[in-house]
Short mmCIF file of C-alpha atoms in Angstrom, two decimals:
data_model
loop_
_atom_site.label_atom_id
_atom_site.label_comp_id
_atom_site.label_asym_id
_atom_site.label_seq_id
_atom_site.Cartn_x
_atom_site.Cartn_y
_atom_site.Cartn_z
CA UNK A 253 -104.33 115.18 20.76
CA UNK A 254 -101.70 112.49 20.40
CA UNK A 255 -98.37 112.52 22.14
CA UNK A 256 -95.31 110.47 21.24
CA UNK A 257 -92.64 110.06 23.90
CA UNK A 258 -89.27 108.68 22.84
CA UNK A 259 -86.48 107.30 24.99
CA UNK A 260 -83.26 105.37 24.68
CA UNK A 261 -80.91 107.60 22.79
CA UNK A 262 -77.37 108.33 23.85
CA UNK A 263 -73.69 108.00 23.10
CA UNK A 264 -72.32 104.61 22.02
CA UNK A 265 -69.08 103.35 20.53
CA UNK A 266 -68.96 101.97 16.97
CA UNK A 267 -70.11 98.35 16.99
CA UNK A 268 -72.27 98.91 20.02
CA UNK A 269 -76.06 98.68 20.49
CA UNK A 270 -78.90 100.88 21.61
CA UNK A 271 -82.63 100.37 21.97
CA UNK A 272 -85.10 103.15 21.31
CA UNK A 273 -88.67 103.20 22.54
CA UNK A 274 -91.64 105.32 21.55
CA UNK A 275 -95.00 105.29 23.29
CA UNK A 276 -98.15 106.91 21.93
CA UNK A 277 -100.77 108.34 24.27
CA UNK A 278 -103.78 110.59 24.10
CA UNK A 279 -106.68 110.40 21.66
CA UNK A 280 -105.69 107.18 20.00
CA UNK A 281 -108.28 105.52 17.83
CA UNK A 282 -106.49 103.21 15.51
CA UNK A 283 -102.74 103.17 14.99
CA UNK A 284 -101.99 102.13 11.44
CA UNK A 285 -98.21 102.47 11.46
CA UNK A 286 -95.41 103.48 13.76
CA UNK A 287 -91.81 104.00 12.79
CA UNK A 288 -88.51 105.76 13.12
CA UNK A 289 -86.90 108.40 10.97
CA UNK A 290 -83.54 110.07 11.49
CA UNK A 291 -81.87 113.26 10.48
CA UNK A 292 -78.16 113.94 10.46
CA UNK A 293 -76.76 117.50 10.36
CA UNK A 294 -77.11 118.94 6.89
CA UNK A 295 -79.09 115.99 5.60
CA UNK A 296 -82.71 115.26 4.90
CA UNK A 297 -84.81 113.23 7.29
CA UNK A 298 -84.82 109.59 6.16
CA UNK A 299 -86.74 106.44 6.97
CA UNK A 300 -85.03 104.07 9.35
CA UNK A 301 -87.79 101.54 9.89
CA UNK A 302 -91.56 101.25 10.15
CA UNK A 303 -94.08 98.67 11.21
CA UNK A 304 -97.83 98.40 10.63
CA UNK A 305 -100.39 97.20 13.15
CA UNK A 306 -100.39 93.92 11.30
CA UNK A 307 -96.63 93.51 11.72
CA UNK A 308 -95.41 94.36 8.22
CA UNK A 309 -92.01 96.01 8.36
CA UNK A 310 -90.01 98.28 6.13
CA UNK A 311 -86.35 99.25 6.57
CA UNK A 312 -84.02 101.79 5.08
CA UNK A 313 -81.33 100.17 3.00
CA UNK A 314 -78.51 101.37 5.24
CA UNK A 315 -79.87 99.63 8.34
CA UNK A 316 -81.08 96.32 6.95
CA UNK A 317 -79.60 93.43 8.84
CA UNK A 318 -78.50 95.63 11.76
CA UNK A 319 -81.70 97.22 13.09
CA UNK A 320 -84.92 95.52 14.13
CA UNK A 321 -88.24 97.25 14.66
CA UNK A 322 -90.98 95.70 16.83
CA UNK A 323 -94.16 96.89 18.53
CA UNK A 324 -96.39 96.12 21.44
CA UNK A 325 -99.90 96.99 20.30
CA UNK A 326 -101.34 96.68 23.80
CA UNK A 327 -98.89 99.33 25.04
CA UNK A 328 -99.02 101.49 21.88
CA UNK A 329 -95.25 101.26 21.88
CA UNK A 330 -92.70 100.72 19.15
CA UNK A 331 -89.09 99.66 19.69
CA UNK A 332 -85.99 99.98 17.58
CA UNK A 333 -83.12 97.64 18.40
CA UNK A 334 -79.98 99.01 16.82
CA UNK A 335 -76.92 96.72 16.63
CA UNK A 336 -73.52 97.07 14.98
CA UNK A 337 -73.86 100.83 15.13
CA UNK A 338 -71.69 102.95 12.83
CA UNK A 339 -70.67 106.61 13.04
CA UNK A 340 -72.94 107.30 10.09
CA UNK A 341 -75.90 106.23 12.20
CA UNK A 342 -75.45 109.41 14.22
CA UNK A 343 -78.39 111.78 14.16
CA UNK A 344 -81.64 112.73 15.77
CA UNK A 345 -84.12 109.88 15.68
CA UNK A 346 -87.78 110.78 15.44
CA UNK A 347 -90.74 108.55 16.14
CA UNK A 348 -93.65 108.86 13.72
CA UNK A 349 -97.15 107.42 14.05
CA UNK A 350 -100.02 107.34 11.58
CA UNK A 351 -103.18 107.37 13.69
CA UNK A 352 -106.70 107.78 12.39
CA UNK A 353 -105.40 109.33 9.18
CA UNK A 354 -103.22 111.87 10.97
CA UNK A 355 -99.42 111.89 11.10
CA UNK A 356 -97.69 112.60 14.43
CA UNK A 357 -94.09 113.10 15.33
CA UNK A 358 -92.13 112.81 18.56
CA UNK A 359 -89.66 115.41 19.75
CA UNK A 360 -86.64 113.37 18.73
CA UNK A 361 -83.82 111.67 20.60
CA UNK A 362 -80.14 112.06 19.87
CA UNK A 363 -78.06 109.05 18.92
CA UNK A 364 -74.32 109.55 18.69
CA UNK A 365 -71.97 106.83 17.55
CA UNK A 366 -68.39 107.80 18.28
CA UNK A 367 -65.22 106.46 19.83
#
């Protein structure tokens, strides 16, 4: 079994910053990719950012230039630095990992951007 534990969500004012972390543990063979998705009320889950074990990154259009994804392979951890946050960034952020051909999700962490 693989477990993904997320942390770092919370309430922040527009223009502020937050940093999310997600650590994978358990039966980890080879992590191909880790990333973040988000889901706002009434909307579909969407890609925020992802990063492969080799360091290749992919970002959703709405976060390019504001969010940065990084990972520490030794710690099986992925980070999402979120700057210049907007109210439309509000939602539940889910960590996803592709490990050994399987897809795993975290439980989600709430991010609320509001004044």
